[in-house]
Amino acid sequence: MAFTRTDGSQHYTDGRGFRTLGDEEKALLAEHVPAPEDGRALEACCGTGKLAVFLNTMGYTVDAVDFAEGALGRARSEHAETDGCAGGAWTSSTTTSSAWTRTATT
Protein backbone atom coordinates (compact mmCIF):
# COMPACT_ATOMS: atom_id res chain seq x y z
CA MET A 1 0.00 0.00 0.00
CA ALA A 2 1.43 3.38 -1.00
CA PHE A 3 0.81 6.51 1.05
CA THR A 4 1.02 10.09 -0.05
CA ARG A 5 2.47 12.49 2.50
CA THR A 6 -1.08 13.52 3.44
CA ASP A 7 -2.30 9.92 3.75
CA GLY A 8 0.69 8.96 5.90
CA SER A 9 0.26 11.94 8.16
CA GLN A 10 -3.45 11.28 8.62
CA HIS A 11 -2.76 7.60 9.35
CA TYR A 12 -0.63 8.57 12.36
CA THR A 13 -2.82 11.51 13.40
CA ASP A 14 -5.73 9.08 13.63
CA GLY A 15 -3.75 7.07 16.18
CA ARG A 16 -2.90 4.22 13.84
CA GLY A 17 0.57 2.85 13.24
CA PHE A 18 2.41 -0.18 11.99
CA ARG A 19 4.05 -3.18 13.65
CA THR A 20 6.12 -2.04 16.62
CA LEU A 21 9.65 -3.05 17.61
CA GLY A 22 9.41 -6.21 19.70
CA ASP A 23 11.50 -7.53 22.57
CA GLU A 24 13.09 -10.20 20.37
CA GLU A 25 14.29 -7.59 17.86
CA LYS A 26 15.60 -5.41 20.69
CA ALA A 27 17.58 -8.34 22.11
CA LEU A 28 19.04 -9.16 18.68
CA LEU A 29 20.06 -5.55 18.10
CA ALA A 30 21.66 -5.28 21.54
CA GLU A 31 23.60 -8.52 20.97
CA HIS A 32 24.71 -8.02 17.37
CA VAL A 33 25.05 -4.26 16.86
CA PRO A 34 26.26 -2.65 20.08
CA ALA A 35 26.98 1.03 19.58
CA PRO A 36 30.61 1.81 18.82
CA GLU A 37 32.12 4.94 20.31
CA ASP A 38 30.59 7.90 18.47
CA GLY A 39 28.25 5.47 16.66
CA ARG A 40 25.61 6.91 14.35
CA ALA A 41 22.46 5.36 12.93
CA LEU A 42 19.96 6.46 10.31
CA GLU A 43 16.35 5.34 10.47
CA ALA A 44 14.41 6.08 7.30
CA CYS A 45 10.61 6.00 7.54
CA CYS A 46 10.86 6.24 11.33
CA GLY A 47 7.14 6.55 12.02
CA THR A 48 6.66 7.23 15.72
CA GLY A 49 10.37 6.74 16.41
CA LYS A 50 10.41 3.61 18.56
CA LEU A 51 13.45 2.09 16.82
CA ALA A 52 15.30 5.41 16.77
CA VAL A 53 14.75 5.92 20.50
CA PHE A 54 15.81 2.34 21.25
CA LEU A 55 19.02 2.77 19.23
CA ASN A 56 19.62 6.01 21.08
CA THR A 57 19.33 4.25 24.44
CA MET A 58 21.98 1.81 23.17
CA GLY A 59 24.34 4.78 22.70
CA TYR A 60 23.88 5.67 19.04
CA THR A 61 23.36 9.20 17.81
CA VAL A 62 20.30 8.69 15.62
CA ASP A 63 19.02 10.63 12.63
CA ALA A 64 15.44 9.57 11.99
CA VAL A 65 13.43 10.73 8.99
CA ASP A 66 9.78 10.46 8.03
CA PHE A 67 7.73 12.39 5.48
CA ALA A 68 4.54 12.26 7.56
CA GLU A 69 4.13 15.18 9.95
CA GLY A 70 1.53 13.16 11.87
CA ALA A 71 4.15 10.49 12.60
CA LEU A 72 6.69 13.06 13.76
CA GLY A 73 4.10 14.78 15.92
CA ARG A 74 3.45 11.50 17.69
CA ALA A 75 7.19 10.80 17.97
CA ARG A 76 7.68 14.19 19.61
CA SER A 77 4.87 13.65 22.12
CA GLU A 78 5.41 9.93 22.80
CA HIS A 79 9.16 10.29 23.38
CA ALA A 80 9.43 13.76 24.90
CA GLU A 81 10.59 12.42 28.26
CA THR A 82 12.48 9.30 27.15
CA ASP A 83 15.40 8.39 29.41
CA GLY A 84 18.70 8.42 27.57
CA CYS A 85 17.54 10.98 25.02
CA ALA A 86 17.89 14.15 27.09
CA GLY A 87 19.57 16.91 25.17
CA GLY A 88 18.30 15.77 21.78
CA ALA A 89 16.74 18.22 19.38
CA TRP A 90 13.62 17.71 17.27
CA THR A 91 13.75 19.34 13.84
CA SER A 92 11.32 19.35 10.95
CA SER A 93 11.94 20.19 7.32
CA THR A 94 9.32 21.98 5.26
CA THR A 95 10.77 20.90 1.92
CA THR A 96 10.69 17.30 0.72
CA SER A 97 10.99 15.48 4.04
CA SER A 98 10.65 15.87 7.76
CA ALA A 99 13.42 14.89 10.11
CA TRP A 100 14.34 14.74 13.76
CA THR A 101 17.63 14.03 15.43
CA ARG A 102 18.18 12.69 18.92
CA THR A 103 21.65 12.71 20.41
CA ALA A 104 22.74 10.18 23.03
CA THR A 105 23.88 11.67 26.29
CA THR A 106 27.26 10.81 27.69
PDB file of N, CA and C in Angstrom:
ATOM      1  N   MET A   1       0.846  -1.170   0.000  1.00  0.00           N
ATOM      2  CA  MET A   1       0.000   0.000   0.000  1.00  0.00           C
ATOM      3  C   MET A   1       0.889   1.230   0.000  1.00  0.00           C
ATOM      4  N   ALA A   2       0.654   2.150  -0.903  1.00  0.00           N
ATOM      5  CA  ALA A   2       1.425   3.384  -1.001  1.00  0.00           C
ATOM      6  C   ALA A   2       0.659   4.518  -0.324  1.00  0.00           C
ATOM      7  N   PHE A   3       1.394   5.351   0.375  1.00  0.00           N
ATOM      8  CA  PHE A   3       0.814   6.513   1.046  1.00  0.00           C
ATOM      9  C   PHE A   3       1.376   7.778   0.423  1.00  0.00           C
ATOM     10  N   THR A   4       0.521   8.752   0.242  1.00  0.00           N
ATOM     11  CA  THR A   4       1.016  10.089  -0.049  1.00  0.00           C
ATOM     12  C   THR A   4       1.440  10.694   1.292  1.00  0.00           C
ATOM     13  N   ARG A   5       2.092  11.812   1.264  1.00  0.00           N
ATOM     14  CA  ARG A   5       2.475  12.490   2.503  1.00  0.00           C
ATOM     15  C   ARG A   5       1.235  12.773   3.355  1.00  0.00           C
ATOM     16  N   THR A   6       0.154  13.220   2.728  1.00  0.00           N
ATOM     17  CA  THR A   6      -1.083  13.518   3.442  1.00  0.00           C
ATOM     18  C   THR A   6      -1.700  12.263   4.038  1.00  0.00           C
ATOM     19  N   ASP A   7      -1.756  11.190   3.247  1.00  0.00           N
ATOM     20  CA  ASP A   7      -2.295   9.916   3.745  1.00  0.00           C
ATOM     21  C   ASP A   7      -1.494   9.411   4.937  1.00  0.00           C
ATOM     22  N   GLY A   8      -0.178   9.440   4.815  1.00  0.00           N
ATOM     23  CA  GLY A   8       0.685   8.963   5.896  1.00  0.00           C
ATOM     24  C   GLY A   8       0.511   9.769   7.157  1.00  0.00           C
ATOM     25  N   SER A   9       0.439  11.067   6.998  1.00  0.00           N
ATOM     26  CA  SER A   9       0.264  11.937   8.155  1.00  0.00           C
ATOM     27  C   SER A   9      -1.067  11.662   8.842  1.00  0.00           C
ATOM     28  N   GLN A  10      -2.128  11.538   8.058  1.00  0.00           N
ATOM     29  CA  GLN A  10      -3.452  11.277   8.620  1.00  0.00           C
ATOM     30  C   GLN A  10      -3.504   9.920   9.320  1.00  0.00           C
ATOM     31  N   HIS A  11      -2.827   8.938   8.758  1.00  0.00           N
ATOM     32  CA  HIS A  11      -2.759   7.597   9.348  1.00  0.00           C
ATOM     33  C   HIS A  11      -2.259   7.688  10.797  1.00  0.00           C
ATOM     34  N   TYR A  12      -1.188   8.433  11.017  1.00  0.00           N
ATOM     35  CA  TYR A  12      -0.634   8.575  12.362  1.00  0.00           C
ATOM     36  C   TYR A  12      -1.462   9.521  13.226  1.00  0.00           C
ATOM     37  N   THR A  13      -1.984  10.576  12.652  1.00  0.00           N
ATOM     38  CA  THR A  13      -2.818  11.514  13.403  1.00  0.00           C
ATOM     39  C   THR A  13      -4.059  10.818  13.946  1.00  0.00           C
ATOM     40  N   ASP A  14      -4.564   9.846  13.196  1.00  0.00           N
ATOM     41  CA  ASP A  14      -5.734   9.078  13.629  1.00  0.00           C
ATOM     42  C   ASP A  14      -5.403   8.054  14.712  1.00  0.00           C
ATOM     43  N   GLY A  15      -4.145   7.993  15.120  1.00  0.00           N
ATOM     44  CA  GLY A  15      -3.750   7.069  16.176  1.00  0.00           C
ATOM     45  C   GLY A  15      -3.344   5.692  15.685  1.00  0.00           C
ATOM     46  N   ARG A  16      -3.310   5.519  14.387  1.00  0.00           N
ATOM     47  CA  ARG A  16      -2.899   4.223  13.843  1.00  0.00           C
ATOM     48  C   ARG A  16      -1.384   4.181  13.704  1.00  0.00           C
ATOM     49  N   GLY A  17      -0.860   3.015  13.419  1.00  0.00           N
ATOM     50  CA  GLY A  17       0.575   2.853  13.236  1.00  0.00           C
ATOM     51  C   GLY A  17       0.836   1.569  12.485  1.00  0.00           C
ATOM     52  N   PHE A  18       2.022   1.063  12.621  1.00  0.00           N
ATOM     53  CA  PHE A  18       2.414  -0.184  11.995  1.00  0.00           C
ATOM     54  C   PHE A  18       3.033  -1.068  13.073  1.00  0.00           C
ATOM     55  N   ARG A  19       3.461  -2.230  12.708  1.00  0.00           N
ATOM     56  CA  ARG A  19       4.052  -3.177  13.654  1.00  0.00           C
ATOM     57  C   ARG A  19       5.167  -2.486  14.450  1.00  0.00           C
ATOM     58  N   THR A  20       5.147  -2.702  15.754  1.00  0.00           N
ATOM     59  CA  THR A  20       6.122  -2.045  16.618  1.00  0.00           C
ATOM     60  C   THR A  20       7.354  -2.926  16.820  1.00  0.00           C
ATOM     61  N   LEU A  21       8.407  -2.342  17.299  1.00  0.00           N
ATOM     62  CA  LEU A  21       9.648  -3.050  17.608  1.00  0.00           C
ATOM     63  C   LEU A  21       9.415  -3.958  18.804  1.00  0.00           C
ATOM     64  N   GLY A  22       9.669  -5.241  18.631  1.00  0.00           N
ATOM     65  CA  GLY A  22       9.410  -6.208  19.698  1.00  0.00           C
ATOM     66  C   GLY A  22      10.637  -6.501  20.547  1.00  0.00           C
ATOM     67  N   ASP A  23      10.417  -7.181  21.654  1.00  0.00           N
ATOM     68  CA  ASP A  23      11.500  -7.530  22.570  1.00  0.00           C
ATOM     69  C   ASP A  23      12.555  -8.413  21.911  1.00  0.00           C
ATOM     70  N   GLU A  24      12.125  -9.323  21.043  1.00  0.00           N
ATOM     71  CA  GLU A  24      13.085 -10.201  20.365  1.00  0.00           C
ATOM     72  C   GLU A  24      14.016  -9.397  19.464  1.00  0.00           C
ATOM     73  N   GLU A  25      13.451  -8.448  18.717  1.00  0.00           N
ATOM     74  CA  GLU A  25      14.289  -7.591  17.863  1.00  0.00           C
ATOM     75  C   GLU A  25      15.237  -6.739  18.703  1.00  0.00           C
ATOM     76  N   LYS A  26      14.743  -6.209  19.815  1.00  0.00           N
ATOM     77  CA  LYS A  26      15.595  -5.407  20.692  1.00  0.00           C
ATOM     78  C   LYS A  26      16.775  -6.228  21.205  1.00  0.00           C
ATOM     79  N   ALA A  27      16.516  -7.471  21.609  1.00  0.00           N
ATOM     80  CA  ALA A  27      17.584  -8.342  22.111  1.00  0.00           C
ATOM     81  C   ALA A  27      18.602  -8.638  21.012  1.00  0.00           C
ATOM     82  N   LEU A  28      18.126  -8.900  19.796  1.00  0.00           N
ATOM     83  CA  LEU A  28      19.037  -9.164  18.684  1.00  0.00           C
ATOM     84  C   LEU A  28      19.901  -7.944  18.371  1.00  0.00           C
ATOM     85  N   LEU A  29      19.294  -6.767  18.353  1.00  0.00           N
ATOM     86  CA  LEU A  29      20.062  -5.548  18.103  1.00  0.00           C
ATOM     87  C   LEU A  29      21.110  -5.331  19.189  1.00  0.00           C
ATOM     88  N   ALA A  30      20.723  -5.492  20.425  1.00  0.00           N
ATOM     89  CA  ALA A  30      21.657  -5.283  21.538  1.00  0.00           C
ATOM     90  C   ALA A  30      22.823  -6.268  21.450  1.00  0.00           C
ATOM     91  N   GLU A  31      22.546  -7.495  21.048  1.00  0.00           N
ATOM     92  CA  GLU A  31      23.597  -8.517  20.973  1.00  0.00           C
ATOM     93  C   GLU A  31      24.515  -8.322  19.765  1.00  0.00           C
ATOM     94  N   HIS A  32      23.940  -8.003  18.612  1.00  0.00           N
ATOM     95  CA  HIS A  32      24.709  -8.018  17.374  1.00  0.00           C
ATOM     96  C   HIS A  32      25.194  -6.664  16.865  1.00  0.00           C
ATOM     97  N   VAL A  33      24.614  -5.578  17.332  1.00  0.00           N
ATOM     98  CA  VAL A  33      25.051  -4.257  16.859  1.00  0.00           C
ATOM     99  C   VAL A  33      25.204  -3.271  18.018  1.00  0.00           C
ATOM    100  N   PRO A  34      26.044  -3.614  19.000  1.00  0.00           N
ATOM    101  CA  PRO A  34      26.264  -2.652  20.080  1.00  0.00           C
ATOM    102  C   PRO A  34      26.863  -1.372  19.501  1.00  0.00           C
ATOM    103  N   ALA A  35      26.533  -0.265  20.106  1.00  0.00           N
ATOM    104  CA  ALA A  35      26.979   1.028  19.582  1.00  0.00           C
ATOM    105  C   ALA A  35      28.483   1.204  19.767  1.00  0.00           C
ATOM    106  N   PRO A  36      29.194   1.476  18.680  1.00  0.00           N
ATOM    107  CA  PRO A  36      30.608   1.811  18.825  1.00  0.00           C
ATOM    108  C   PRO A  36      30.743   3.222  19.383  1.00  0.00           C
ATOM    109  N   GLU A  37      31.909   3.571  19.833  1.00  0.00           N
ATOM    110  CA  GLU A  37      32.123   4.936  20.307  1.00  0.00           C
ATOM    111  C   GLU A  37      31.791   5.897  19.169  1.00  0.00           C
ATOM    112  N   ASP A  38      31.035   6.921  19.466  1.00  0.00           N
ATOM    113  CA  ASP A  38      30.589   7.902  18.470  1.00  0.00           C
ATOM    114  C   ASP A  38      29.756   7.258  17.359  1.00  0.00           C
ATOM    115  N   GLY A  39      29.051   6.160  17.664  1.00  0.00           N
ATOM    116  CA  GLY A  39      28.245   5.473  16.663  1.00  0.00           C
ATOM    117  C   GLY A  39      27.058   6.303  16.207  1.00  0.00           C
ATOM    118  N   ARG A  40      26.756   6.207  14.926  1.00  0.00           N
ATOM    119  CA  ARG A  40      25.610   6.914  14.347  1.00  0.00           C
ATOM    120  C   ARG A  40      24.719   5.906  13.642  1.00  0.00           C
ATOM    121  N   ALA A  41      23.429   6.203  13.635  1.00  0.00           N
ATOM    122  CA  ALA A  41      22.464   5.357  12.929  1.00  0.00           C
ATOM    123  C   ALA A  41      21.477   6.258  12.200  1.00  0.00           C
ATOM    124  N   LEU A  42      20.990   5.779  11.077  1.00  0.00           N
ATOM    125  CA  LEU A  42      19.958   6.464  10.306  1.00  0.00           C
ATOM    126  C   LEU A  42      18.752   5.553  10.241  1.00  0.00           C
ATOM    127  N   GLU A  43      17.592   6.088  10.645  1.00  0.00           N
ATOM    128  CA  GLU A  43      16.353   5.340  10.472  1.00  0.00           C
ATOM    129  C   GLU A  43      15.480   6.093   9.486  1.00  0.00           C
ATOM    130  N   ALA A  44      15.299   5.502   8.304  1.00  0.00           N
ATOM    131  CA  ALA A  44      14.411   6.083   7.299  1.00  0.00           C
ATOM    132  C   ALA A  44      13.008   5.557   7.551  1.00  0.00           C
ATOM    133  N   CYS A  45      12.004   6.382   7.300  1.00  0.00           N
ATOM    134  CA  CYS A  45      10.606   6.003   7.537  1.00  0.00           C
ATOM    135  C   CYS A  45      10.413   5.635   9.007  1.00  0.00           C
ATOM    136  N   CYS A  46      10.804   6.537   9.891  1.00  0.00           N
ATOM    137  CA  CYS A  46      10.857   6.244  11.327  1.00  0.00           C
ATOM    138  C   CYS A  46       9.501   6.137  11.994  1.00  0.00           C
ATOM    139  N   GLY A  47       8.455   6.619  11.372  1.00  0.00           N
ATOM    140  CA  GLY A  47       7.142   6.554  12.016  1.00  0.00           C
ATOM    141  C   GLY A  47       7.160   7.276  13.350  1.00  0.00           C
ATOM    142  N   THR A  48       6.723   6.595  14.401  1.00  0.00           N
ATOM    143  CA  THR A  48       6.656   7.228  15.723  1.00  0.00           C
ATOM    144  C   THR A  48       7.970   7.157  16.484  1.00  0.00           C
ATOM    145  N   GLY A  49       9.022   6.640  15.855  1.00  0.00           N
ATOM    146  CA  GLY A  49      10.366   6.741  16.414  1.00  0.00           C
ATOM    147  C   GLY A  49      10.788   5.698  17.422  1.00  0.00           C
ATOM    148  N   LYS A  50      10.059   4.612  17.549  1.00  0.00           N
ATOM    149  CA  LYS A  50      10.408   3.609  18.564  1.00  0.00           C
ATOM    150  C   LYS A  50      11.786   2.987  18.334  1.00  0.00           C
ATOM    151  N   LEU A  51      12.129   2.646  17.099  1.00  0.00           N
ATOM    152  CA  LEU A  51      13.446   2.090  16.819  1.00  0.00           C
ATOM    153  C   LEU A  51      14.528   3.140  17.043  1.00  0.00           C
ATOM    154  N   ALA A  52      14.303   4.347  16.589  1.00  0.00           N
ATOM    155  CA  ALA A  52      15.297   5.409  16.771  1.00  0.00           C
ATOM    156  C   ALA A  52      15.590   5.649  18.251  1.00  0.00           C
ATOM    157  N   VAL A  53      14.553   5.699  19.062  1.00  0.00           N
ATOM    158  CA  VAL A  53      14.746   5.918  20.497  1.00  0.00           C
ATOM    159  C   VAL A  53      15.463   4.730  21.121  1.00  0.00           C
ATOM    160  N   PHE A  54      15.120   3.506  20.712  1.00  0.00           N
ATOM    161  CA  PHE A  54      15.812   2.342  21.249  1.00  0.00           C
ATOM    162  C   PHE A  54      17.288   2.380  20.886  1.00  0.00           C
ATOM    163  N   LEU A  55      17.610   2.672  19.624  1.00  0.00           N
ATOM    164  CA  LEU A  55      19.016   2.771  19.232  1.00  0.00           C
ATOM    165  C   LEU A  55      19.732   3.855  20.026  1.00  0.00           C
ATOM    166  N   ASN A  56      19.035   4.939  20.296  1.00  0.00           N
ATOM    167  CA  ASN A  56      19.620   6.012  21.084  1.00  0.00           C
ATOM    168  C   ASN A  56      19.938   5.547  22.501  1.00  0.00           C
ATOM    169  N   THR A  57      19.061   4.747  23.090  1.00  0.00           N
ATOM    170  CA  THR A  57      19.326   4.253  24.438  1.00  0.00           C
ATOM    171  C   THR A  57      20.500   3.276  24.443  1.00  0.00           C
ATOM    172  N   MET A  58      20.812   2.691  23.284  1.00  0.00           N
ATOM    173  CA  MET A  58      21.980   1.815  23.174  1.00  0.00           C
ATOM    174  C   MET A  58      23.271   2.624  23.047  1.00  0.00           C
ATOM    175  N   GLY A  59      23.160   3.932  22.801  1.00  0.00           N
ATOM    176  CA  GLY A  59      24.339   4.777  22.700  1.00  0.00           C
ATOM    177  C   GLY A  59      24.586   5.390  21.343  1.00  0.00           C
ATOM    178  N   TYR A  60      23.733   5.078  20.364  1.00  0.00           N
ATOM    179  CA  TYR A  60      23.876   5.670  19.039  1.00  0.00           C
ATOM    180  C   TYR A  60      23.357   7.104  19.023  1.00  0.00           C
ATOM    181  N   THR A  61      23.961   7.941  18.202  1.00  0.00           N
ATOM    182  CA  THR A  61      23.356   9.203  17.809  1.00  0.00           C
ATOM    183  C   THR A  61      22.514   8.855  16.591  1.00  0.00           C
ATOM    184  N   VAL A  62      21.230   9.165  16.650  1.00  0.00           N
ATOM    185  CA  VAL A  62      20.303   8.693  15.622  1.00  0.00           C
ATOM    186  C   VAL A  62      19.719   9.860  14.842  1.00  0.00           C
ATOM    187  N   ASP A  63      19.745   9.732  13.528  1.00  0.00           N
ATOM    188  CA  ASP A  63      19.018  10.628  12.633  1.00  0.00           C
ATOM    189  C   ASP A  63      17.840   9.820  12.116  1.00  0.00           C
ATOM    190  N   ALA A  64      16.636  10.286  12.395  1.00  0.00           N
ATOM    191  CA  ALA A  64      15.435   9.566  11.994  1.00  0.00           C
ATOM    192  C   ALA A  64      14.589  10.472  11.112  1.00  0.00           C
ATOM    193  N   VAL A  65      14.114   9.929  10.001  1.00  0.00           N
ATOM    194  CA  VAL A  65      13.428  10.728   8.992  1.00  0.00           C
ATOM    195  C   VAL A  65      12.089  10.086   8.643  1.00  0.00           C
ATOM    196  N   ASP A  66      11.065  10.910   8.536  1.00  0.00           N
ATOM    197  CA  ASP A  66       9.777  10.460   8.026  1.00  0.00           C
ATOM    198  C   ASP A  66       9.135  11.619   7.290  1.00  0.00           C
ATOM    199  N   PHE A  67       8.376  11.322   6.248  1.00  0.00           N
ATOM    200  CA  PHE A  67       7.728  12.393   5.484  1.00  0.00           C
ATOM    201  C   PHE A  67       6.375  12.780   6.048  1.00  0.00           C
ATOM    202  N   ALA A  68       5.872  12.017   7.013  1.00  0.00           N
ATOM    203  CA  ALA A  68       4.540  12.262   7.557  1.00  0.00           C
ATOM    204  C   ALA A  68       4.622  13.095   8.836  1.00  0.00           C
ATOM    205  N   GLU A  69       4.127  14.302   8.773  1.00  0.00           N
ATOM    206  CA  GLU A  69       4.134  15.178   9.949  1.00  0.00           C
ATOM    207  C   GLU A  69       3.360  14.560  11.112  1.00  0.00           C
ATOM    208  N   GLY A  70       2.295  13.818  10.810  1.00  0.00           N
ATOM    209  CA  GLY A  70       1.532  13.160  11.872  1.00  0.00           C
ATOM    210  C   GLY A  70       2.378  12.162  12.642  1.00  0.00           C
ATOM    211  N   ALA A  71       3.253  11.441  11.938  1.00  0.00           N
ATOM    212  CA  ALA A  71       4.155  10.487  12.596  1.00  0.00           C
ATOM    213  C   ALA A  71       5.140  11.231  13.481  1.00  0.00           C
ATOM    214  N   LEU A  72       5.713  12.303  12.976  1.00  0.00           N
ATOM    215  CA  LEU A  72       6.692  13.058  13.758  1.00  0.00           C
ATOM    216  C   LEU A  72       6.048  13.746  14.952  1.00  0.00           C
ATOM    217  N   GLY A  73       4.809  14.196  14.786  1.00  0.00           N
ATOM    218  CA  GLY A  73       4.096  14.784  15.918  1.00  0.00           C
ATOM    219  C   GLY A  73       3.929  13.775  17.038  1.00  0.00           C
ATOM    220  N   ARG A  74       3.569  12.550  16.671  1.00  0.00           N
ATOM    221  CA  ARG A  74       3.449  11.497  17.691  1.00  0.00           C
ATOM    222  C   ARG A  74       4.805  11.148  18.276  1.00  0.00           C
ATOM    223  N   ALA A  75       5.839  11.091  17.455  1.00  0.00           N
ATOM    224  CA  ALA A  75       7.187  10.797  17.971  1.00  0.00           C
ATOM    225  C   ALA A  75       7.593  11.849  19.003  1.00  0.00           C
ATOM    226  N   ARG A  76       7.339  13.105  18.679  1.00  0.00           N
ATOM    227  CA  ARG A  76       7.680  14.189  19.614  1.00  0.00           C
ATOM    228  C   ARG A  76       6.946  14.029  20.940  1.00  0.00           C
ATOM    229  N   SER A  77       5.651  13.731  20.880  1.00  0.00           N
ATOM    230  CA  SER A  77       4.874  13.647  22.123  1.00  0.00           C
ATOM    231  C   SER A  77       5.123  12.334  22.865  1.00  0.00           C
ATOM    232  N   GLU A  78       5.238  11.225  22.153  1.00  0.00           N
ATOM    233  CA  GLU A  78       5.415   9.932  22.804  1.00  0.00           C
ATOM    234  C   GLU A  78       6.799   9.746  23.412  1.00  0.00           C
ATOM    235  N   HIS A  79       7.795  10.479  22.911  1.00  0.00           N
ATOM    236  CA  HIS A  79       9.164  10.290  23.380  1.00  0.00           C
ATOM    237  C   HIS A  79       9.774  11.553  23.977  1.00  0.00           C
ATOM    238  N   ALA A  80       8.931  12.487  24.356  1.00  0.00           N
ATOM    239  CA  ALA A  80       9.429  13.758  24.900  1.00  0.00           C
ATOM    240  C   ALA A  80      10.253  13.575  26.166  1.00  0.00           C
ATOM    241  N   GLU A  81       9.913  12.613  26.975  1.00  0.00           N
ATOM    242  CA  GLU A  81      10.587  12.423  28.264  1.00  0.00           C
ATOM    243  C   GLU A  81      11.390  11.123  28.322  1.00  0.00           C
ATOM    244  N   THR A  82      11.789  10.590  27.181  1.00  0.00           N
ATOM    245  CA  THR A  82      12.479   9.304  27.151  1.00  0.00           C
ATOM    246  C   THR A  82      13.835   9.384  27.828  1.00  0.00           C
ATOM    247  N   ASP A  83      14.083   8.472  28.772  1.00  0.00           N
ATOM    248  CA  ASP A  83      15.396   8.392  29.412  1.00  0.00           C
ATOM    249  C   ASP A  83      16.441   8.077  28.354  1.00  0.00           C
ATOM    250  N   GLY A  84      17.611   8.678  28.504  1.00  0.00           N
ATOM    251  CA  GLY A  84      18.699   8.417  27.572  1.00  0.00           C
ATOM    252  C   GLY A  84      18.660   9.289  26.339  1.00  0.00           C
ATOM    253  N   CYS A  85      17.634  10.112  26.184  1.00  0.00           N
ATOM    254  CA  CYS A  85      17.540  10.979  25.016  1.00  0.00           C
ATOM    255  C   CYS A  85      17.567  12.450  25.402  1.00  0.00           C
ATOM    256  N   ALA A  86      17.845  12.741  26.660  1.00  0.00           N
ATOM    257  CA  ALA A  86      17.892  14.146  27.088  1.00  0.00           C
ATOM    258  C   ALA A  86      18.935  14.886  26.270  1.00  0.00           C
ATOM    259  N   GLY A  87      18.645  16.101  25.935  1.00  0.00           N
ATOM    260  CA  GLY A  87      19.575  16.911  25.167  1.00  0.00           C
ATOM    261  C   GLY A  87      19.397  16.793  23.671  1.00  0.00           C
ATOM    262  N   GLY A  88      18.538  15.898  23.214  1.00  0.00           N
ATOM    263  CA  GLY A  88      18.302  15.769  21.784  1.00  0.00           C
ATOM    264  C   GLY A  88      17.446  16.911  21.277  1.00  0.00           C
ATOM    265  N   ALA A  89      17.515  17.140  19.983  1.00  0.00           N
ATOM    266  CA  ALA A  89      16.736  18.223  19.382  1.00  0.00           C
ATOM    267  C   ALA A  89      15.818  17.659  18.308  1.00  0.00           C
ATOM    268  N   TRP A  90      14.576  18.088  18.311  1.00  0.00           N
ATOM    269  CA  TRP A  90      13.624  17.707  17.267  1.00  0.00           C
ATOM    270  C   TRP A  90      13.654  18.782  16.189  1.00  0.00           C
ATOM    271  N   THR A  91      13.789  18.375  14.939  1.00  0.00           N
ATOM    272  CA  THR A  91      13.751  19.340  13.842  1.00  0.00           C
ATOM    273  C   THR A  91      12.809  18.825  12.769  1.00  0.00           C
ATOM    274  N   SER A  92      12.244  19.723  12.017  1.00  0.00           N
ATOM    275  CA  SER A  92      11.324  19.353  10.950  1.00  0.00           C
ATOM    276  C   SER A  92      11.641  20.180   9.719  1.00  0.00           C
ATOM    277  N   SER A  93      11.673  19.514   8.582  1.00  0.00           N
ATOM    278  CA  SER A  93      11.936  20.186   7.322  1.00  0.00           C
ATOM    279  C   SER A  93      10.616  20.500   6.633  1.00  0.00           C
ATOM    280  N   THR A  94      10.538  21.621   5.987  1.00  0.00           N
ATOM    281  CA  THR A  94       9.317  21.981   5.264  1.00  0.00           C
ATOM    282  C   THR A  94       9.470  21.767   3.767  1.00  0.00           C
ATOM    283  N   THR A  95      10.570  21.122   3.356  1.00  0.00           N
ATOM    284  CA  THR A  95      10.769  20.899   1.919  1.00  0.00           C
ATOM    285  C   THR A  95      10.259  19.522   1.531  1.00  0.00           C
ATOM    286  N   THR A  96      11.146  18.596   1.213  1.00  0.00           N
ATOM    287  CA  THR A  96      10.693  17.300   0.715  1.00  0.00           C
ATOM    288  C   THR A  96      10.588  16.236   1.786  1.00  0.00           C
ATOM    289  N   SER A  97      11.089  16.485   2.986  1.00  0.00           N
ATOM    290  CA  SER A  97      10.994  15.478   4.039  1.00  0.00           C
ATOM    291  C   SER A  97      10.955  16.165   5.389  1.00  0.00           C
ATOM    292  N   SER A  98      10.618  15.388   6.397  1.00  0.00           N
ATOM    293  CA  SER A  98      10.653  15.873   7.760  1.00  0.00           C
ATOM    294  C   SER A  98      11.653  15.025   8.517  1.00  0.00           C
ATOM    295  N   ALA A  99      12.382  15.637   9.427  1.00  0.00           N
ATOM    296  CA  ALA A  99      13.424  14.886  10.115  1.00  0.00           C
ATOM    297  C   ALA A  99      13.518  15.314  11.567  1.00  0.00           C
ATOM    298  N   TRP A 100      14.008  14.400  12.390  1.00  0.00           N
ATOM    299  CA  TRP A 100      14.343  14.743  13.760  1.00  0.00           C
ATOM    300  C   TRP A 100      15.600  14.009  14.137  1.00  0.00           C
ATOM    301  N   THR A 101      16.368  14.617  15.015  1.00  0.00           N
ATOM    302  CA  THR A 101      17.628  14.030  15.435  1.00  0.00           C
ATOM    303  C   THR A 101      17.632  13.975  16.951  1.00  0.00           C
ATOM    304  N   ARG A 102      18.014  12.846  17.485  1.00  0.00           N
ATOM    305  CA  ARG A 102      18.177  12.686  18.924  1.00  0.00           C
ATOM    306  C   ARG A 102      19.631  12.327  19.174  1.00  0.00           C
ATOM    307  N   THR A 103      20.237  12.955  20.140  1.00  0.00           N
ATOM    308  CA  THR A 103      21.647  12.713  20.415  1.00  0.00           C
ATOM    309  C   THR A 103      21.772  12.006  21.753  1.00  0.00           C
ATOM    310  N   ALA A 104      22.534  10.923  21.779  1.00  0.00           N
ATOM    311  CA  ALA A 104      22.736  10.179  23.029  1.00  0.00           C
ATOM    312  C   ALA A 104      23.508  11.055  23.996  1.00  0.00           C
ATOM    313  N   THR A 105      23.161  10.942  25.257  1.00  0.00           N
ATOM    314  CA  THR A 105      23.877  11.667  26.290  1.00  0.00           C
ATOM    315  C   THR A 105      25.061  10.849  26.743  1.00  0.00           C
ATOM    316  N   THR A 106      26.078  11.534  27.204  1.00  0.00           N
ATOM    317  CA  THR A 106      27.262  10.815  27.686  1.00  0.00           C
ATOM    318  C   THR A 106      27.423  10.989  29.164  1.00  0.00           C
TER     319      THR A 106
END
